Amino acid sequence: MQPKLLLRIAAVLMLMHTIGHMYGALGHSLPPDPKLAAIISGMQTEHFNFMGRSASLGLFFTGYGMTIIFVLLLIAVQLWILSARPSRPIAVILGLYLITQAVIEYIYFFPMAAAISLAAAVLTLLAGGTVHIRRMGTEAVG
């Protein structure tokens, strides 16, 4: 398979991951379970001083969630841009990052998120390997 196609599939997977994360991160304050609602309320109402300002665990949770939305979107955009001119070193770095992300998602979140990141990682690493093989083949011939 062409590196361009592999990287574009990985980009679409990461865009889907971004949309899923956006839905979960921005909808966490509407829990269906009353016990979970009490926990979330406590996270939002209990404030403490942190680096000169009043903060809560709810603010941290929301801030981290929103930050990750933009990180996931950035990765999707990077993969799409990379697909136009594939580079083995960049594909390997992104692929290794995505493997690390998949492991963290599996340990701390849930398997579906990890599976999407892992699939994108495999596609990205395959694209990097294909770029390398094609260039070697081109150099050997030319």
mmCIF file with all atom_site columns, C-alpha atoms in Angstrom:
data_model
loop_
_atom_site.group_PDB
_atom_site.id
_atom_site.type_symbol
_atom_site.label_atom_id
_atom_site.label_alt_id
_atom_site.label_comp_id
_atom_site.label_asym_id
_atom_site.label_entity_id
_atom_site.label_seq_id
_atom_site.pdbx_PDB_ins_code
_atom_site.Cartn_x
_atom_site.Cartn_y
_atom_site.Cartn_z
_atom_site.occupancy
_atom_site.B_iso_or_equiv
_atom_site.pdbx_formal_charge
_atom_site.auth_seq_id
_atom_site.auth_comp_id
_atom_site.auth_asym_id
_atom_site.auth_atom_id
_atom_site.pdbx_PDB_model_num
ATOM 1   C CA . MET A 1 1   ? 0.000   0.000  0.000   1.00 0.00 ? 1   MET A CA 1
ATOM 2   C CA . GLN A 1 2   ? 1.229   3.521  -0.749  1.00 0.00 ? 2   GLN A CA 1
ATOM 3   C CA . PRO A 1 3   ? 2.553   5.573  2.219   1.00 0.00 ? 3   PRO A CA 1
ATOM 4   C CA . LYS A 1 4   ? 0.166   8.391  1.275   1.00 0.00 ? 4   LYS A CA 1
ATOM 5   C CA . LEU A 1 5   ? -2.885  6.149  1.679   1.00 0.00 ? 5   LEU A CA 1
ATOM 6   C CA . LEU A 1 6   ? -1.601  4.608  4.936   1.00 0.00 ? 6   LEU A CA 1
ATOM 7   C CA . LEU A 1 7   ? -0.979  8.037  6.446   1.00 0.00 ? 7   LEU A CA 1
ATOM 8   C CA . ARG A 1 8   ? -4.349  9.385  5.310   1.00 0.00 ? 8   ARG A CA 1
ATOM 9   C CA . ILE A 1 9   ? -6.150  6.415  6.867   1.00 0.00 ? 9   ILE A CA 1
ATOM 10  C CA . ALA A 1 10  ? -4.189  7.046  10.082  1.00 0.00 ? 10  ALA A CA 1
ATOM 11  C CA . ALA A 1 11  ? -5.180  10.739 9.909   1.00 0.00 ? 11  ALA A CA 1
ATOM 12  C CA . VAL A 1 12  ? -8.870  9.858  9.540   1.00 0.00 ? 12  VAL A CA 1
ATOM 13  C CA . LEU A 1 13  ? -8.620  7.438  12.476  1.00 0.00 ? 13  LEU A CA 1
ATOM 14  C CA . MET A 1 14  ? -7.109  10.173 14.626  1.00 0.00 ? 14  MET A CA 1
ATOM 15  C CA . LEU A 1 15  ? -9.809  12.608 13.510  1.00 0.00 ? 15  LEU A CA 1
ATOM 16  C CA . MET A 1 16  ? -12.425 10.048 14.583  1.00 0.00 ? 16  MET A CA 1
ATOM 17  C CA . HIS A 1 17  ? -10.540 9.696  17.879  1.00 0.00 ? 17  HIS A CA 1
ATOM 18  C CA . THR A 1 18  ? -10.657 13.497 18.269  1.00 0.00 ? 18  THR A CA 1
ATOM 19  C CA . ILE A 1 19  ? -14.416 13.573 17.711  1.00 0.00 ? 19  ILE A CA 1
ATOM 20  C CA . GLY A 1 20  ? -14.974 10.732 20.172  1.00 0.00 ? 20  GLY A CA 1
ATOM 21  C CA . HIS A 1 21  ? -12.782 12.394 22.763  1.00 0.00 ? 21  HIS A CA 1
ATOM 22  C CA . MET A 1 22  ? -14.562 15.715 22.238  1.00 0.00 ? 22  MET A CA 1
ATOM 23  C CA . TYR A 1 23  ? -17.910 14.052 22.863  1.00 0.00 ? 23  TYR A CA 1
ATOM 24  C CA . GLY A 1 24  ? -16.640 12.381 26.041  1.00 0.00 ? 24  GLY A CA 1
ATOM 25  C CA . ALA A 1 25  ? -14.590 15.288 27.382  1.00 0.00 ? 25  ALA A CA 1
ATOM 26  C CA . LEU A 1 26  ? -17.252 17.918 26.882  1.00 0.00 ? 26  LEU A CA 1
ATOM 27  C CA . GLY A 1 27  ? -20.138 15.692 28.027  1.00 0.00 ? 27  GLY A CA 1
ATOM 28  C CA . HIS A 1 28  ? -18.654 14.428 31.301  1.00 0.00 ? 28  HIS A CA 1
ATOM 29  C CA . SER A 1 29  ? -20.650 16.865 33.432  1.00 0.00 ? 29  SER A CA 1
ATOM 30  C CA . LEU A 1 30  ? -23.955 15.139 32.515  1.00 0.00 ? 30  LEU A CA 1
ATOM 31  C CA . PRO A 1 31  ? -23.557 11.739 34.221  1.00 0.00 ? 31  PRO A CA 1
ATOM 32  C CA . PRO A 1 32  ? -26.430 9.232  34.145  1.00 0.00 ? 32  PRO A CA 1
ATOM 33  C CA . ASP A 1 33  ? -25.539 7.861  37.602  1.00 0.00 ? 33  ASP A CA 1
ATOM 34  C CA . PRO A 1 34  ? -26.390 9.891  40.762  1.00 0.00 ? 34  PRO A CA 1
ATOM 35  C CA . LYS A 1 35  ? -23.238 8.675  42.552  1.00 0.00 ? 35  LYS A CA 1
ATOM 36  C CA . LEU A 1 36  ? -21.085 9.832  39.665  1.00 0.00 ? 36  LEU A CA 1
ATOM 37  C CA . ALA A 1 37  ? -22.969 13.150 39.621  1.00 0.00 ? 37  ALA A CA 1
ATOM 38  C CA . ALA A 1 38  ? -22.040 13.662 43.294  1.00 0.00 ? 38  ALA A CA 1
ATOM 39  C CA . ILE A 1 39  ? -18.361 13.007 42.536  1.00 0.00 ? 39  ILE A CA 1
ATOM 40  C CA . ILE A 1 40  ? -18.362 15.420 39.606  1.00 0.00 ? 40  ILE A CA 1
ATOM 41  C CA . SER A 1 41  ? -20.139 18.045 41.702  1.00 0.00 ? 41  SER A CA 1
ATOM 42  C CA . GLY A 1 42  ? -17.463 17.680 44.371  1.00 0.00 ? 42  GLY A CA 1
ATOM 43  C CA . MET A 1 43  ? -14.738 18.021 41.764  1.00 0.00 ? 43  MET A CA 1
ATOM 44  C CA . GLN A 1 44  ? -16.346 21.259 40.556  1.00 0.00 ? 44  GLN A CA 1
ATOM 45  C CA . THR A 1 45  ? -17.296 22.854 43.879  1.00 0.00 ? 45  THR A CA 1
ATOM 46  C CA . GLU A 1 46  ? -14.258 22.121 46.074  1.00 0.00 ? 46  GLU A CA 1
ATOM 47  C CA . HIS A 1 47  ? -11.683 24.808 45.321  1.00 0.00 ? 47  HIS A CA 1
ATOM 48  C CA . PHE A 1 48  ? -8.108  25.210 46.526  1.00 0.00 ? 48  PHE A CA 1
ATOM 49  C CA . ASN A 1 49  ? -5.281  27.645 45.946  1.00 0.00 ? 49  ASN A CA 1
ATOM 50  C CA . PHE A 1 50  ? -2.932  26.580 43.184  1.00 0.00 ? 50  PHE A CA 1
ATOM 51  C CA . MET A 1 51  ? -0.151  28.824 41.913  1.00 0.00 ? 51  MET A CA 1
ATOM 52  C CA . GLY A 1 52  ? -1.940  31.985 42.991  1.00 0.00 ? 52  GLY A CA 1
ATOM 53  C CA . ARG A 1 53  ? -5.431  31.191 41.800  1.00 0.00 ? 53  ARG A CA 1
ATOM 54  C CA . SER A 1 54  ? -8.493  29.316 42.941  1.00 0.00 ? 54  SER A CA 1
ATOM 55  C CA . ALA A 1 55  ? -8.693  25.940 41.196  1.00 0.00 ? 55  ALA A CA 1
ATOM 56  C CA . SER A 1 56  ? -10.676 22.721 41.358  1.00 0.00 ? 56  SER A CA 1
ATOM 57  C CA . LEU A 1 57  ? -10.130 19.193 40.133  1.00 0.00 ? 57  LEU A CA 1
ATOM 58  C CA . GLY A 1 58  ? -13.098 19.745 37.811  1.00 0.00 ? 58  GLY A CA 1
ATOM 59  C CA . LEU A 1 59  ? -11.301 22.661 36.132  1.00 0.00 ? 59  LEU A CA 1
ATOM 60  C CA . PHE A 1 60  ? -8.154  20.542 35.756  1.00 0.00 ? 60  PHE A CA 1
ATOM 61  C CA . PHE A 1 61  ? -10.166 17.644 34.317  1.00 0.00 ? 61  PHE A CA 1
ATOM 62  C CA . THR A 1 62  ? -11.921 19.918 31.816  1.00 0.00 ? 62  THR A CA 1
ATOM 63  C CA . GLY A 1 63  ? -8.691  21.711 30.905  1.00 0.00 ? 63  GLY A CA 1
ATOM 64  C CA . TYR A 1 64  ? -6.802  18.463 30.312  1.00 0.00 ? 64  TYR A CA 1
ATOM 65  C CA . GLY A 1 65  ? -9.684  17.124 28.246  1.00 0.00 ? 65  GLY A CA 1
ATOM 66  C CA . MET A 1 66  ? -9.794  20.230 26.067  1.00 0.00 ? 66  MET A CA 1
ATOM 67  C CA . THR A 1 67  ? -6.007  20.221 25.670  1.00 0.00 ? 67  THR A CA 1
ATOM 68  C CA . ILE A 1 68  ? -6.092  16.613 24.469  1.00 0.00 ? 68  ILE A CA 1
ATOM 69  C CA . ILE A 1 69  ? -8.789  17.497 21.918  1.00 0.00 ? 69  ILE A CA 1
ATOM 70  C CA . PHE A 1 70  ? -6.337  19.905 20.300  1.00 0.00 ? 70  PHE A CA 1
ATOM 71  C CA . VAL A 1 71  ? -3.417  17.463 20.604  1.00 0.00 ? 71  VAL A CA 1
ATOM 72  C CA . LEU A 1 72  ? -5.426  14.744 18.839  1.00 0.00 ? 72  LEU A CA 1
ATOM 73  C CA . LEU A 1 73  ? -6.514  17.211 16.162  1.00 0.00 ? 73  LEU A CA 1
ATOM 74  C CA . LEU A 1 74  ? -2.901  18.333 15.690  1.00 0.00 ? 74  LEU A CA 1
ATOM 75  C CA . ILE A 1 75  ? -1.804  14.717 15.228  1.00 0.00 ? 75  ILE A CA 1
ATOM 76  C CA . ALA A 1 76  ? -4.536  14.143 12.620  1.00 0.00 ? 76  ALA A CA 1
ATOM 77  C CA . VAL A 1 77  ? -3.450  17.283 10.742  1.00 0.00 ? 77  VAL A CA 1
ATOM 78  C CA . GLN A 1 78  ? 0.238   16.313 10.981  1.00 0.00 ? 78  GLN A CA 1
ATOM 79  C CA . LEU A 1 79  ? -0.495  12.864 9.554   1.00 0.00 ? 79  LEU A CA 1
ATOM 80  C CA . TRP A 1 80  ? -2.487  14.381 6.683   1.00 0.00 ? 80  TRP A CA 1
ATOM 81  C CA . ILE A 1 81  ? 0.256   16.893 5.879   1.00 0.00 ? 81  ILE A CA 1
ATOM 82  C CA . LEU A 1 82  ? 2.904   14.149 6.132   1.00 0.00 ? 82  LEU A CA 1
ATOM 83  C CA . SER A 1 83  ? 0.938   12.071 3.616   1.00 0.00 ? 83  SER A CA 1
ATOM 84  C CA . ALA A 1 84  ? 1.637   14.676 0.919   1.00 0.00 ? 84  ALA A CA 1
ATOM 85  C CA . ARG A 1 85  ? 5.380   14.138 1.250   1.00 0.00 ? 85  ARG A CA 1
ATOM 86  C CA . PRO A 1 86  ? 6.086   11.095 3.431   1.00 0.00 ? 86  PRO A CA 1
ATOM 87  C CA . SER A 1 87  ? 9.244   11.152 5.527   1.00 0.00 ? 87  SER A CA 1
ATOM 88  C CA . ARG A 1 88  ? 10.524  8.027  7.255   1.00 0.00 ? 88  ARG A CA 1
ATOM 89  C CA . PRO A 1 89  ? 11.978  9.762  10.351  1.00 0.00 ? 89  PRO A CA 1
ATOM 90  C CA . ILE A 1 90  ? 8.831   11.803 10.956  1.00 0.00 ? 90  ILE A CA 1
ATOM 91  C CA . ALA A 1 91  ? 6.572   8.777  10.397  1.00 0.00 ? 91  ALA A CA 1
ATOM 92  C CA . VAL A 1 92  ? 8.646   6.726  12.868  1.00 0.00 ? 92  VAL A CA 1
ATOM 93  C CA . ILE A 1 93  ? 8.523   9.488  15.498  1.00 0.00 ? 93  ILE A CA 1
ATOM 94  C CA . LEU A 1 94  ? 4.749   9.907  15.107  1.00 0.00 ? 94  LEU A CA 1
ATOM 95  C CA . GLY A 1 95  ? 4.261   6.131  15.084  1.00 0.00 ? 95  GLY A CA 1
ATOM 96  C CA . LEU A 1 96  ? 6.237   5.698  18.312  1.00 0.00 ? 96  LEU A CA 1
ATOM 97  C CA . TYR A 1 97  ? 4.330   8.570  19.908  1.00 0.00 ? 97  TYR A CA 1
ATOM 98  C CA . LEU A 1 98  ? 1.032   6.930  18.934  1.00 0.00 ? 98  LEU A CA 1
ATOM 99  C CA . ILE A 1 99  ? 2.140   3.586  20.420  1.00 0.00 ? 99  ILE A CA 1
ATOM 100 C CA . THR A 1 100 ? 2.953   5.366  23.685  1.00 0.00 ? 100 THR A CA 1
ATOM 101 C CA . GLN A 1 101 ? -0.413  7.100  23.571  1.00 0.00 ? 101 GLN A CA 1
ATOM 102 C CA . ALA A 1 102 ? -2.176  3.779  22.950  1.00 0.00 ? 102 ALA A CA 1
ATOM 103 C CA . VAL A 1 103 ? -0.492  2.190  25.986  1.00 0.00 ? 103 VAL A CA 1
ATOM 104 C CA . ILE A 1 104 ? -1.463  5.128  28.212  1.00 0.00 ? 104 ILE A CA 1
ATOM 105 C CA . GLU A 1 105 ? -5.035  5.056  26.899  1.00 0.00 ? 105 GLU A CA 1
ATOM 106 C CA . TYR A 1 106 ? -5.284  1.323  27.544  1.00 0.00 ? 106 TYR A CA 1
ATOM 107 C CA . ILE A 1 107 ? -3.962  1.621  31.097  1.00 0.00 ? 107 ILE A CA 1
ATOM 108 C CA . TYR A 1 108 ? -5.846  4.745  32.184  1.00 0.00 ? 108 TYR A CA 1
ATOM 109 C CA . PHE A 1 109 ? -8.879  5.017  29.924  1.00 0.00 ? 109 PHE A CA 1
ATOM 110 C CA . PHE A 1 110 ? -10.449 2.286  27.783  1.00 0.00 ? 110 PHE A CA 1
ATOM 111 C CA . PRO A 1 111 ? -9.561  -0.202 25.067  1.00 0.00 ? 111 PRO A CA 1
ATOM 112 C CA . MET A 1 112 ? -11.429 1.483  22.182  1.00 0.00 ? 112 MET A CA 1
ATOM 113 C CA . ALA A 1 113 ? -9.343  4.660  22.407  1.00 0.00 ? 113 ALA A CA 1
ATOM 114 C CA . ALA A 1 114 ? -6.180  2.564  22.658  1.00 0.00 ? 114 ALA A CA 1
ATOM 115 C CA . ALA A 1 115 ? -7.185  0.461  19.639  1.00 0.00 ? 115 ALA A CA 1
ATOM 116 C CA . ILE A 1 116 ? -7.692  3.545  17.463  1.00 0.00 ? 116 ILE A CA 1
ATOM 117 C CA . SER A 1 117 ? -4.317  5.011  18.464  1.00 0.00 ? 117 SER A CA 1
ATOM 118 C CA . LEU A 1 118 ? -2.606  1.644  17.989  1.00 0.00 ? 118 LEU A CA 1
ATOM 119 C CA . ALA A 1 119 ? -4.130  1.201  14.518  1.00 0.00 ? 119 ALA A CA 1
ATOM 120 C CA . ALA A 1 120 ? -2.976  4.706  13.551  1.00 0.00 ? 120 ALA A CA 1
ATOM 121 C CA . ALA A 1 121 ? 0.490   3.886  14.942  1.00 0.00 ? 121 ALA A CA 1
ATOM 122 C CA . VAL A 1 122 ? 0.778   0.686  12.910  1.00 0.00 ? 122 VAL A CA 1
ATOM 123 C CA . LEU A 1 123 ? -0.338  2.447  9.722   1.00 0.00 ? 123 LEU A CA 1
ATOM 124 C CA . THR A 1 124 ? 2.105   5.300  10.356  1.00 0.00 ? 124 THR A CA 1
ATOM 125 C CA . LEU A 1 125 ? 5.016   2.933  11.004  1.00 0.00 ? 125 LEU A CA 1
ATOM 126 C CA . LEU A 1 126 ? 4.117   0.889  7.920   1.00 0.00 ? 126 LEU A CA 1
ATOM 127 C CA . ALA A 1 127 ? 4.082   4.086  5.867   1.00 0.00 ? 127 ALA A CA 1
ATOM 128 C CA . GLY A 1 128 ? 7.516   4.978  7.250   1.00 0.00 ? 128 GLY A CA 1
ATOM 129 C CA . GLY A 1 129 ? 8.834   1.546  6.347   1.00 0.00 ? 129 GLY A CA 1
ATOM 130 C CA . THR A 1 130 ? 7.356   1.765  2.868   1.00 0.00 ? 130 THR A CA 1
ATOM 131 C CA . VAL A 1 131 ? 8.970   5.168  2.290   1.00 0.00 ? 131 VAL A CA 1
ATOM 132 C CA . HIS A 1 132 ? 12.335  3.720  3.273   1.00 0.00 ? 132 HIS A CA 1
ATOM 133 C CA . ILE A 1 133 ? 11.978  0.636  1.057   1.00 0.00 ? 133 ILE A CA 1
ATOM 134 C CA . ARG A 1 134 ? 10.811  2.662  -1.956  1.00 0.00 ? 134 ARG A CA 1
ATOM 135 C CA . ARG A 1 135 ? 13.706  5.100  -1.618  1.00 0.00 ? 135 ARG A CA 1
ATOM 136 C CA . MET A 1 136 ? 16.202  2.257  -1.285  1.00 0.00 ? 136 MET A CA 1
ATOM 137 C CA . GLY A 1 137 ? 14.737  0.629  -4.373  1.00 0.00 ? 137 GLY A CA 1
ATOM 138 C CA . THR A 1 138 ? 14.883  3.902  -6.274  1.00 0.00 ? 138 THR A CA 1
ATOM 139 C CA . GLU A 1 139 ? 18.487  4.537  -5.254  1.00 0.00 ? 139 GLU A CA 1
ATOM 140 C CA . ALA A 1 140 ? 19.532  1.022  -6.246  1.00 0.00 ? 140 ALA A CA 1
ATOM 141 C CA . VAL A 1 141 ? 17.980  1.410  -9.696  1.00 0.00 ? 141 VAL A CA 1
ATOM 142 C CA . GLY A 1 142 ? 19.018  5.014  -10.351 1.00 0.00 ? 142 GLY A CA 1
#
